[in-house]
Coordinates of C-alpha atoms in Angstrom, one line a residue:
M1 CA 43.9 93.4 147.1
D2 CA 46.1 96.5 146.7
L3 CA 45.2 99.4 144.6
R4 CA 47.2 98.2 141.4
D5 CA 45.1 94.9 141.7
R6 CA 41.7 96.7 142.2
V7 CA 42.5 98.9 139.1
L8 CA 43.7 96.1 136.8
E9 CA 40.2 94.3 137.7
R10 CA 38.1 96.8 137.1
V11 CA 39.6 98.7 133.8
D12 CA 38.4 97.7 130.6
L13 CA 41.4 98.0 128.5
V14 CA 39.4 98.5 125.3
E15 CA 37.2 101.1 126.6
L16 CA 40.3 102.7 128.1
I17 CA 42.3 102.9 124.9
G18 CA 39.0 103.7 123.0
Q19 CA 39.0 106.8 124.6
Y20 CA 42.1 108.0 122.6
T21 CA 41.8 106.0 119.3
A22 CA 39.1 104.2 117.5
L23 CA 39.2 100.6 117.9
T24 CA 37.4 98.0 115.7
R25 CA 36.9 94.4 116.7
K26 CA 38.8 91.9 114.5
G27 CA 38.7 88.2 115.7
R28 CA 39.7 88.3 119.3
E29 CA 41.8 91.3 118.9
W30 CA 40.7 94.9 118.7
V31 CA 42.5 96.9 115.9
G32 CA 42.9 100.8 115.3
R33 CA 45.4 103.3 114.7
C34 CA 48.5 103.6 117.1
P35 CA 47.7 106.6 119.9
F36 CA 51.9 106.9 120.0
H37 CA 52.7 107.7 116.6
N38 CA 51.1 108.8 113.4
E39 CA 50.3 106.3 111.1
K40 CA 47.5 106.1 108.2
T41 CA 46.4 102.0 108.6
G42 CA 46.0 100.5 112.0
S43 CA 48.7 98.7 113.3
F44 CA 47.8 99.0 116.9
Y45 CA 46.3 95.6 118.7
V46 CA 44.3 95.1 121.8
N47 CA 43.7 92.1 123.4
A48 CA 40.9 92.3 126.3
E49 CA 41.1 89.0 127.5
K50 CA 45.0 89.3 128.3
G51 CA 44.8 93.1 129.3
V52 CA 47.6 94.0 126.8
Y53 CA 48.2 95.9 123.9
K54 CA 50.7 96.1 121.1
C55 CA 51.7 98.6 118.3
F56 CA 53.5 96.7 115.7
G57 CA 54.3 100.1 113.9
C58 CA 56.3 102.1 116.9
G59 CA 56.7 98.9 119.5
A60 CA 54.6 100.4 122.2
G61 CA 52.9 97.9 124.3
G62 CA 51.9 96.9 128.0
G63 CA 48.8 97.1 129.8
A64 CA 46.4 99.8 131.5
I65 CA 48.8 101.3 133.8
Q66 CA 51.5 101.3 131.3
F67 CA 49.6 102.9 128.7
I68 CA 48.6 105.9 130.6
M69 CA 52.4 106.3 132.1
S70 CA 52.9 106.6 128.2
R71 CA 50.3 108.6 127.1
E72 CA 50.2 111.0 129.6
G73 CA 53.9 111.3 130.7
L74 CA 53.3 110.0 134.3
E75 CA 55.1 107.8 136.8
F76 CA 53.9 104.7 138.1
R77 CA 52.2 106.0 141.0
D78 CA 50.5 109.1 139.5
A79 CA 49.2 106.8 136.7
L80 CA 47.8 104.5 139.1
E81 CA 45.6 107.1 141.0
T82 CA 44.8 108.8 137.4
L83 CA 42.9 105.5 136.7
A84 CA 41.7 105.0 140.1
R85 CA 39.9 108.5 139.9
R86 CA 38.8 107.9 136.6
Y87 CA 37.0 104.5 137.4
N88 CA 35.7 105.8 140.9
I89 CA 38.3 103.4 142.7
A90 CA 38.7 104.3 146.2
I91 CA 42.5 105.3 146.9
E92 CA 43.7 104.1 150.5
E93 CA 43.3 106.9 153.0
Q94 CA 46.7 108.4 153.8
R95 CA 47.8 109.5 157.3
P96 CA 46.8 113.1 157.4
G97 CA 48.7 115.8 158.1
P98 CA 47.9 119.2 160.0
G99 CA 44.4 120.4 159.1
G100 CA 43.5 117.1 157.1
F101 CA 46.2 117.7 154.1
S102 CA 48.0 114.5 152.9
A103 CA 51.1 113.8 154.9
R104 CA 52.3 111.0 151.7
G105 CA 54.5 113.2 150.1
E106 CA 54.8 117.0 148.9
K107 CA 53.4 116.3 145.5
E108 CA 50.3 115.1 146.5
R109 CA 49.8 117.5 149.6
L110 CA 50.3 120.3 146.8
Y111 CA 47.9 119.0 144.4
E112 CA 45.4 118.9 147.4
L113 CA 46.0 122.6 148.2
N114 CA 45.4 123.7 144.7
E115 CA 42.1 121.7 145.0
A116 CA 41.0 123.5 148.1
A117 CA 42.0 126.9 146.3
A118 CA 40.0 125.9 143.6
R119 CA 36.9 125.2 145.7
F120 CA 37.4 128.8 147.5
F121 CA 37.9 130.5 144.1
R122 CA 34.6 128.4 142.6
Q123 CA 32.5 129.4 145.5
Q124 CA 33.3 133.1 146.0
L125 CA 32.3 133.4 141.9
R126 CA 28.8 132.1 142.7
G127 CA 28.6 133.9 146.0
P128 CA 27.7 137.6 146.3
A129 CA 31.5 138.8 146.2
G130 CA 31.4 137.4 142.5
A131 CA 28.6 139.7 141.2
L132 CA 31.2 141.7 139.0
A133 CA 32.8 138.9 137.9
R134 CA 29.7 137.0 136.7
D135 CA 28.5 140.3 135.1
Y136 CA 31.8 140.1 133.3
L137 CA 31.6 136.6 132.0
Q138 CA 27.8 137.6 131.0
G139 CA 29.2 140.2 129.0
R140 CA 31.6 138.1 127.1
G141 CA 28.8 135.5 126.4
I142 CA 30.2 132.9 128.9
G143 CA 27.3 130.8 130.1
D144 CA 26.8 128.9 132.9
A145 CA 27.8 125.5 131.0
A146 CA 31.3 126.7 130.1
L147 CA 31.7 128.3 133.3
T148 CA 31.3 125.0 135.1
D149 CA 33.1 122.9 132.3
F150 CA 36.4 125.3 132.8
D151 CA 35.8 125.6 136.4
L152 CA 36.1 129.1 136.8
G153 CA 36.5 131.0 140.0
Y154 CA 37.1 134.6 141.7
A155 CA 39.4 135.8 143.9
P156 CA 37.9 138.4 146.2
K157 CA 39.3 142.3 146.8
E158 CA 40.4 141.3 150.4
W159 CA 44.2 141.0 150.8
G160 CA 44.2 137.9 153.0
A161 CA 41.2 135.9 152.1
L162 CA 42.5 132.6 150.7
T163 CA 45.7 133.0 153.0
D164 CA 43.6 133.0 156.2
L165 CA 41.6 130.5 155.2
L166 CA 44.0 127.6 153.9
L167 CA 46.5 128.4 156.9
G168 CA 43.7 128.3 159.5
Q169 CA 43.1 124.7 158.0
G170 CA 46.5 123.9 158.7
A171 CA 48.4 124.6 155.6
T172 CA 51.8 125.8 155.8
A173 CA 53.0 129.3 154.4
A174 CA 55.9 127.4 152.7
D175 CA 53.6 125.2 150.7
L176 CA 51.4 128.0 149.5
V177 CA 54.2 130.1 148.6
K178 CA 55.7 127.2 146.4
L179 CA 52.3 126.9 144.6
G180 CA 52.2 130.8 144.0
L181 CA 49.1 131.2 145.7
I182 CA 50.5 133.6 148.4
K183 CA 53.4 136.1 149.0
S184 CA 55.3 137.3 151.8
R185 CA 54.4 141.0 153.0
D186 CA 58.0 141.7 153.4
K187 CA 58.2 141.9 149.5
S188 CA 54.7 143.4 149.0
A189 CA 53.4 145.4 146.2
E190 CA 52.9 149.2 146.7
G191 CA 49.9 149.8 148.5
G192 CA 50.0 146.5 150.1
P193 CA 50.1 145.5 153.5
A194 CA 53.9 145.4 155.2
G195 CA 55.4 143.6 158.0
Q196 CA 54.9 140.1 159.3
G197 CA 52.9 137.5 157.4
F198 CA 51.5 136.7 154.1
Y199 CA 49.0 137.9 151.4
D200 CA 46.7 136.8 148.4
T201 CA 48.3 136.7 145.2
F202 CA 45.1 137.0 143.4
R203 CA 42.6 139.6 144.2
H204 CA 39.5 140.9 142.3
R205 CA 40.3 138.8 139.5
L206 CA 38.5 136.0 137.5
I207 CA 40.5 132.8 138.1
F208 CA 41.5 130.0 135.5
P209 CA 42.5 126.7 137.0
I210 CA 45.1 125.2 134.8
R211 CA 45.6 121.5 134.7
A212 CA 47.9 119.0 133.6
V213 CA 47.3 116.7 130.9
T214 CA 45.6 114.2 133.8
G215 CA 43.1 116.9 134.8
R216 CA 44.6 117.6 138.1
I217 CA 44.9 121.4 139.1
I218 CA 48.6 122.5 138.9
A219 CA 48.1 126.4 138.8
F220 CA 46.2 129.2 138.5
A221 CA 45.8 132.5 136.3
G222 CA 43.8 135.4 137.0
R223 CA 42.2 138.0 134.4
A224 CA 41.9 141.7 136.2
L225 CA 38.2 143.0 136.4
S226 CA 39.2 146.9 136.6
A227 CA 41.4 149.0 134.7
E228 CA 43.4 149.8 137.9
D229 CA 44.6 146.2 138.1
N230 CA 47.6 145.2 136.3
P231 CA 48.8 143.3 134.7
K232 CA 45.8 142.3 132.9
Y233 CA 46.5 138.4 133.3
L234 CA 48.5 137.5 136.0
N235 CA 49.9 134.1 135.9
V236 CA 51.9 131.9 138.8
S237 CA 55.4 131.3 138.3
N238 CA 56.7 127.8 138.0
T239 CA 55.9 125.4 140.9
P240 CA 56.9 121.9 141.7
L241 CA 53.8 120.9 139.9
Y242 CA 53.8 123.2 136.9
D243 CA 56.2 124.4 134.3
K244 CA 54.6 127.1 132.1
S245 CA 57.1 126.1 129.1
R246 CA 55.4 122.4 129.2
T247 CA 51.9 123.2 130.0
L248 CA 49.2 123.9 127.8
Y249 CA 45.7 125.4 128.9
N250 CA 42.8 122.9 127.9
L251 CA 45.0 120.1 126.8
D252 CA 43.4 118.1 129.2
R253 CA 39.9 118.3 127.8
A254 CA 40.9 118.5 124.0
K255 CA 43.6 115.8 123.8
G256 CA 40.8 113.1 122.7
V257 CA 39.9 114.9 119.5
L258 CA 43.2 116.3 118.4
R259 CA 44.5 113.5 116.3
E260 CA 41.2 113.3 114.4
E261 CA 40.4 117.3 114.3
G262 CA 43.8 118.7 114.2
C263 CA 45.1 121.2 117.1
V264 CA 44.3 124.7 116.9
I265 CA 46.9 127.1 119.1
V266 CA 45.6 130.2 120.3
E267 CA 46.8 133.0 122.4
G268 CA 44.3 133.2 125.5
Y269 CA 42.3 131.5 128.0
M270 CA 39.1 133.4 126.9
D271 CA 39.9 132.4 123.1
V272 CA 39.8 128.8 124.1
I273 CA 36.6 128.8 126.2
G274 CA 34.9 131.3 123.6
L275 CA 35.6 128.5 120.7
A276 CA 34.5 125.8 123.1
Q277 CA 31.0 127.4 123.7
A278 CA 31.0 127.5 119.9
G279 CA 31.4 123.8 119.8
V280 CA 35.0 124.0 118.8
R281 CA 36.8 121.2 121.0
N282 CA 40.2 121.4 119.8
A283 CA 41.7 124.5 121.0
V284 CA 44.4 125.2 123.3
A285 CA 46.7 127.9 124.8
S286 CA 50.0 128.6 126.1
C287 CA 49.8 129.7 129.8
G288 CA 51.1 133.5 130.0
T289 CA 54.4 132.5 127.7
A290 CA 55.4 132.4 124.3
L291 CA 55.1 129.0 122.6
T292 CA 58.2 126.7 123.4
G293 CA 59.9 123.8 121.8
E294 CA 58.6 121.7 124.7
H295 CA 55.3 122.8 123.8
V296 CA 55.8 121.4 120.3
T297 CA 57.1 118.0 121.6
L298 CA 54.3 117.8 123.9
L299 CA 51.7 118.4 121.4
Q300 CA 53.3 115.6 118.7
K301 CA 51.8 113.4 121.2
Y302 CA 48.2 113.8 120.3
A303 CA 48.0 115.8 117.0
E304 CA 49.4 115.3 113.6
H305 CA 47.9 118.7 112.1
F306 CA 48.1 122.0 113.7
Y307 CA 46.3 125.6 113.3
L308 CA 48.0 128.8 114.6
A309 CA 45.0 131.2 115.4
F310 CA 46.9 134.0 117.0
D311 CA 45.3 137.8 117.1
S312 CA 45.6 140.0 113.8
D313 CA 47.6 142.5 115.6
E314 CA 51.4 143.2 115.2
A315 CA 52.2 141.2 118.4
G316 CA 50.2 138.4 117.2
L317 CA 51.6 138.3 113.9
R318 CA 55.1 137.8 115.3
A319 CA 54.1 135.0 117.7
A320 CA 52.6 133.2 114.8
W321 CA 55.8 133.4 112.7
A322 CA 57.8 132.3 115.9
A323 CA 55.5 129.5 116.8
G324 CA 55.5 128.6 112.6
M325 CA 59.5 128.3 113.0
L326 CA 59.2 125.9 116.0
F327 CA 56.9 123.4 114.0
L328 CA 58.9 123.6 110.7
S329 CA 62.0 122.7 112.8
A330 CA 60.0 119.7 114.5
G331 CA 59.3 118.6 110.7
Y332 CA 55.4 119.9 110.6
S333 CA 54.0 122.2 108.2
P334 CA 51.2 124.2 110.6
R335 CA 48.7 126.4 109.0
V336 CA 47.9 130.1 109.9
V337 CA 44.4 130.8 110.4
P338 CA 43.7 134.1 108.5
I339 CA 42.0 136.2 111.4
S340 CA 42.0 139.8 110.4
G341 CA 40.0 143.1 111.6
G342 CA 41.7 143.3 114.6
K343 CA 39.7 140.3 116.1
D344 CA 40.4 137.0 118.1
P345 CA 39.1 133.9 117.8
D346 CA 36.9 134.6 121.0
E347 CA 35.2 137.2 119.1
I348 CA 34.7 135.1 115.6
A349 CA 33.0 132.4 118.0
R350 CA 30.9 134.7 119.5
G351 CA 30.0 136.7 116.6
E352 CA 27.5 135.7 113.6
G353 CA 27.9 132.3 112.3
G354 CA 30.2 131.4 115.1
R355 CA 31.2 128.0 114.5
E356 CA 30.6 127.9 110.8
R357 CA 32.7 130.9 110.4
W358 CA 35.2 129.6 112.3
L359 CA 35.3 126.1 110.3
G360 CA 35.3 128.3 107.3
L361 CA 38.7 130.1 108.2
L362 CA 40.2 126.8 109.0
A363 CA 39.5 125.5 105.9
E364 CA 40.9 128.6 104.2
A365 CA 43.9 128.2 106.4
E366 CA 44.7 124.8 104.5
D367 CA 46.3 127.1 101.8
N368 CA 48.1 129.3 104.3
S369 CA 51.3 127.4 105.2
V370 CA 53.8 129.6 107.7
L371 CA 56.2 130.3 104.8
R372 CA 53.1 131.4 102.8
F373 CA 52.0 133.3 105.6
W374 CA 55.2 135.4 106.3
L375 CA 55.6 136.0 102.3
Q376 CA 52.2 137.5 102.4
Q377 CA 53.0 139.8 105.3
Q378 CA 56.0 141.2 103.5
R379 CA 53.6 141.7 100.4
R380 CA 51.1 143.8 102.7
A381 CA 54.0 145.7 104.1
N382 CA 55.6 146.4 100.7
P383 CA 52.7 146.5 98.0
R384 CA 54.8 148.1 95.4
A385 CA 57.7 145.2 95.8
D386 CA 59.4 144.3 92.4
S387 CA 61.1 141.6 91.4
A388 CA 64.2 142.2 93.1
A389 CA 62.6 142.6 96.4
L390 CA 60.9 139.1 96.0
R391 CA 64.0 137.4 95.6
R392 CA 65.6 139.2 98.4
W393 CA 63.0 137.8 100.7
V394 CA 63.4 134.5 99.1
S395 CA 67.0 134.9 100.3
E396 CA 66.0 135.9 103.9
L397 CA 64.2 132.3 104.1
A398 CA 67.5 130.5 103.1
G399 CA 69.2 130.0 106.5
L400 CA 65.5 128.7 107.9
Y401 CA 65.4 126.5 104.5
R402 CA 68.6 124.9 105.2
G403 CA 67.7 124.0 108.7
L404 CA 64.5 122.1 108.1
P405 CA 64.8 118.1 109.1
D406 CA 65.4 116.8 105.7
E407 CA 65.3 117.3 101.9
L408 CA 61.8 116.2 101.4
I409 CA 60.6 118.8 103.9
R410 CA 62.8 121.5 102.1
Q411 CA 60.9 120.7 98.7
E412 CA 57.7 121.3 100.2
A413 CA 59.1 124.8 101.4
V414 CA 60.1 125.5 97.6
Q415 CA 56.4 124.8 96.5
D416 CA 55.2 127.1 99.0
I417 CA 57.4 129.9 98.5
A418 CA 57.1 129.3 94.5
G419 CA 53.7 129.6 95.1
A420 CA 53.4 132.5 97.2
L421 CA 55.5 134.7 94.7
N422 CA 54.3 133.3 91.7
L423 CA 58.0 132.3 90.9
G424 CA 59.0 129.3 89.2
A425 CA 60.4 126.3 91.6
Q426 CA 63.6 126.2 89.9
E427 CA 64.3 129.8 90.6
V428 CA 63.5 129.7 94.3
R429 CA 65.4 126.6 94.6
A430 CA 68.4 128.3 93.1
L431 CA 67.8 131.4 95.0
L432 CA 67.8 129.3 98.5
H433 CA 70.9 127.3 97.7
S434 CA 72.9 130.2 96.5
S435 CA 72.0 132.7 99.3
P436 CA 74.3 133.3 102.2
G437 CA 73.0 132.2 105.4
P438 CA 73.7 129.7 108.4
A439 CA 74.7 126.1 107.4
Q440 CA 72.1 123.6 108.4
H441 CA 71.7 123.6 112.2
R442 CA 70.8 121.0 114.7
S443 CA 67.0 121.7 115.4
P444 CA 66.3 122.9 118.8
L445 CA 63.9 119.9 119.4
R446 CA 65.9 117.0 118.3
Q447 CA 67.2 114.9 121.2
D448 CA 70.2 112.8 121.5
S449 CA 68.4 109.9 123.0
G450 CA 67.0 109.1 119.2
Q451 CA 63.3 110.4 120.5
S452 CA 63.6 113.3 118.0
A453 CA 60.9 115.6 117.3
A454 CA 61.8 115.1 113.7
R455 CA 62.9 111.9 112.6
D456 CA 66.1 111.4 110.6
Y457 CA 64.7 110.2 107.6
G458 CA 68.4 109.9 106.1
Q459 CA 69.5 107.6 108.6
L460 CA 66.7 105.5 108.8
K461 CA 66.9 105.0 105.0
A462 CA 70.6 104.0 104.9
E463 CA 69.9 101.5 107.6
T464 CA 67.5 99.9 105.7
Q465 CA 69.6 99.7 102.5
Q466 CA 72.7 98.3 104.3
R467 CA 70.5 95.4 105.9
A468 CA 69.2 94.7 102.3
M469 CA 72.5 94.7 100.8
L470 CA 74.1 92.3 103.7
L471 CA 70.8 89.9 103.7
G472 CA 69.9 90.3 100.0
A473 CA 66.9 91.5 98.8
S474 CA 64.6 88.6 99.0
V475 CA 65.8 87.0 102.2
I476 CA 63.6 89.0 104.4
E477 CA 60.7 88.0 101.8
R478 CA 61.4 84.3 102.2
E479 CA 61.7 84.5 106.2
V480 CA 58.2 86.0 106.2
I481 CA 56.9 83.3 104.1
R482 CA 58.6 80.4 106.2
R483 CA 57.1 81.9 109.6
L484 CA 53.6 82.1 107.7
C485 CA 53.9 78.3 107.5
E486 CA 55.3 77.6 110.9
S487 CA 54.1 80.3 113.4
E488 CA 50.3 80.5 113.7
Q489 CA 50.8 84.1 116.0
F490 CA 52.9 85.2 113.5
S491 CA 50.7 84.1 110.6
F492 CA 47.9 86.2 112.3
V493 CA 49.7 89.4 112.8
C494 CA 51.4 89.3 109.4
R495 CA 47.7 88.5 107.6
A496 CA 46.2 91.6 109.6
M497 CA 49.3 93.9 108.5
A498 CA 51.3 92.9 105.3
Q499 CA 50.2 93.2 101.8
G500 CA 51.1 91.5 98.6
A501 CA 52.4 94.7 97.2
W502 CA 55.3 94.5 99.8
F503 CA 56.9 91.4 98.2
E504 CA 59.6 92.4 95.3
D505 CA 59.8 88.8 94.2
N506 CA 56.9 87.9 92.2
S507 CA 56.7 84.1 93.5
L508 CA 56.9 85.1 96.9
R509 CA 54.0 87.6 96.6
E510 CA 52.2 84.6 94.9
L511 CA 52.8 82.4 97.5
F512 CA 51.6 84.9 100.2
E513 CA 48.5 85.8 98.7
L514 CA 47.6 82.2 98.5
L515 CA 48.5 81.7 102.4
A516 CA 47.1 85.0 103.5
L517 CA 43.9 84.3 101.8
E518 CA 43.7 81.1 103.3
S519 CA 42.5 79.5 100.1
S520 CA 45.4 77.1 100.5
G521 CA 47.3 76.1 103.5
P522 CA 51.2 74.8 104.1
Q523 CA 50.4 71.5 104.0
E524 CA 48.3 71.5 100.7
L525 CA 51.0 73.8 99.0
M526 CA 53.8 71.3 100.1
H527 CA 52.2 68.9 97.3
D528 CA 51.8 71.4 94.7
P529 CA 54.9 71.2 92.4
R530 CA 55.1 75.0 91.9
W531 CA 55.8 75.8 95.5
S532 CA 57.1 72.3 96.9
G533 CA 60.7 72.9 96.4
L534 CA 60.5 76.2 97.9
L535 CA 58.8 75.4 100.9
A536 CA 60.7 72.3 101.7
E537 CA 63.8 74.6 101.4
L538 CA 62.2 77.3 103.7
H539 CA 61.3 74.3 106.1
M540 CA 64.9 73.1 106.2
S541 CA 66.7 76.6 106.7
E542 CA 67.7 77.9 109.9
G543 CA 65.9 81.3 109.6
L544 CA 66.8 84.9 110.6
A545 CA 67.1 85.6 114.3
D546 CA 65.0 88.6 114.5
T547 CA 61.9 89.1 116.6
D548 CA 58.4 88.8 114.5
E549 CA 58.2 92.7 115.1
L550 CA 61.7 93.4 113.9
L551 CA 61.1 91.2 110.7
L552 CA 57.6 92.9 110.1
A553 CA 59.5 96.3 110.6
R554 CA 62.3 95.4 108.1
F555 CA 60.0 93.7 105.7
R556 CA 57.6 97.0 105.6
N557 CA 60.7 99.4 105.7
Q558 CA 61.9 97.7 102.3
Y559 CA 59.0 98.1 100.4
L560 CA 58.5 101.8 101.6
E561 CA 62.1 102.3 100.5
R562 CA 61.4 101.0 97.0
E563 CA 58.3 103.1 96.6
I564 CA 60.1 106.4 97.7
Q565 CA 63.0 105.7 95.3
R566 CA 60.2 105.1 92.5
L567 CA 58.3 108.2 93.3
T568 CA 61.5 110.1 93.5
G569 CA 62.5 109.4 90.2
L570 CA 59.0 110.5 89.0
F571 CA 59.4 113.6 91.0
Q572 CA 63.0 114.6 89.7
R573 CA 61.4 113.9 86.0
A574 CA 58.6 116.5 86.7
S575 CA 60.8 118.9 88.1
A576 CA 63.0 118.6 85.0
R577 CA 60.1 119.7 82.8
Q578 CA 58.9 122.2 85.5
D579 CA 55.3 120.5 86.0
E580 CA 54.7 122.1 89.3
E581 CA 51.5 120.3 89.8
E582 CA 53.0 116.7 89.6
E583 CA 55.6 118.1 91.7
R584 CA 53.1 118.9 94.5
S585 CA 51.3 115.8 94.1
L586 CA 54.4 113.7 94.2
L587 CA 55.8 115.3 97.1
S588 CA 52.6 114.9 99.1
E589 CA 52.9 111.0 98.6
I590 CA 56.7 110.8 99.0
L591 CA 56.4 112.7 102.3
R592 CA 53.4 110.3 103.6
L593 CA 55.6 107.4 102.8
K594 CA 58.7 108.6 104.5
S595 CA 56.4 109.3 107.9
Q596 CA 55.8 105.7 107.9
I597 CA 59.5 104.6 108.0
R598 CA 60.1 103.0 111.0
D599 CA 63.1 103.4 113.2
I600 CA 64.0 99.5 114.0
R601 CA 67.0 100.0 116.2
G602 CA 66.6 98.3 119.5
L603 CA 63.9 96.0 118.7
G604 CA 66.3 93.1 119.2
G605 CA 67.2 90.0 116.7
Q606 CA 69.9 89.8 114.3
R607 CA 71.6 92.9 113.5

């Protein structure tokens, strides 16, 4: 039996997927919210007997290996071995290379070298040489549990301790240079050894292993333990395993809770560890670089809500604004955690009240959007600002405002700006539209493949309306009823997903409710004079060529579009009478419904 068969035989798909989203038994199926897209109600089904999953919201589907490939962004072999390691399934021994390192391929060999380096650093921290590093950790309040959980280590002062060890075990210098673990002495730092050979990159530093979302070590970072050593934090450059613009520290451990708890983005490794010690599990950090668009795209796989918790110094404030603009461009409105007094998240976590104090700050952040945060900073810097200054600040946001993904998100921005400056929404809207600035720009996170970071709501809306005109408003609804009567499989899924409110036609809604509640079956209703004519017509009709998945997606999209149109009318009337509280409430509901519109391109069936 090969590795694939052994993995599929061992893995319980319900248990595996249950690590990422809560599942509830529903007959022979398990149902939950999809771990691949944001949704309020569950449209994600798992069949343990068949070993398959299917989301009727976004179309994702497959088995255990495909799930890990999609969820973790891995190739087939990496996903297979990730499952094997997770379920303690032996991976076939590969022909060893020199020193026992795998000869299967470069990538696996480099992983093994990183693991060997991590073992060395770990042993050094726990040995006599690591006494100073242990004292430092104790002074920062880092206990043994966190030391183990984050696999911390220590690089000794010697110039060649790791180099000599790994080269002596058969590793090649070329591989170790690729990983950033050693450097050539021909390019040595001032005061270091010169001439032939290599020396360790990390010396007399506390070591932080950096892991991919799969948990495998892909790089290291080191913190200086003496004032003479610079820089304070030393990070390896990009390697064949590691791209810092696409890697987030602690994402491998935090990913399982981010969808429920939200994602906190902090600046440093010690912030993550300090918060974890206080029981805060949902923090991640970039690795020696500013947050990038790629980071935001990565986080969208795991979280719906985001909190920016950067230091309260000037650099931290600038970083929060830059990160906030990235999230806004992606169609998200992150909250800025109000950290003050020159403190950082680690200090708050270690202080009095620890976890409770931190949770209080997160609660305060719910009212602190990125735009409110920026405007508050302007007020602090200019406490005597007059009304002309306020309007000038609004004008400065015009370019960003015009670049937001769609009109509804821009309406949310108007509310934030108006609330922060105590201006009327109509006045803010007029200033934003009249101010000079760049035209709406293409978001840096938007991709031509259609997998955009911010969904093109206008395109989805036009597509749904066009199909409604071509097919007739009730054609899709009639097809749903026809299949309810004729297909047991469709009937099962439709009863679980659809609602009577989705029908615009009152008669079809009543018929659906009779069938869905199973108070009457199709054969019984055929003898009811109220329904016999319609059911006979549906039975004789050819029906649409759509797949079941496409039909349900169209059906739901039509309902959502009607609701959005209705609420938009109410929003416009509230705006006309300047009822800003009602505007905010309606806007929130419109945004929620808009996020559920599904792109139905590529699902198959009649176009």
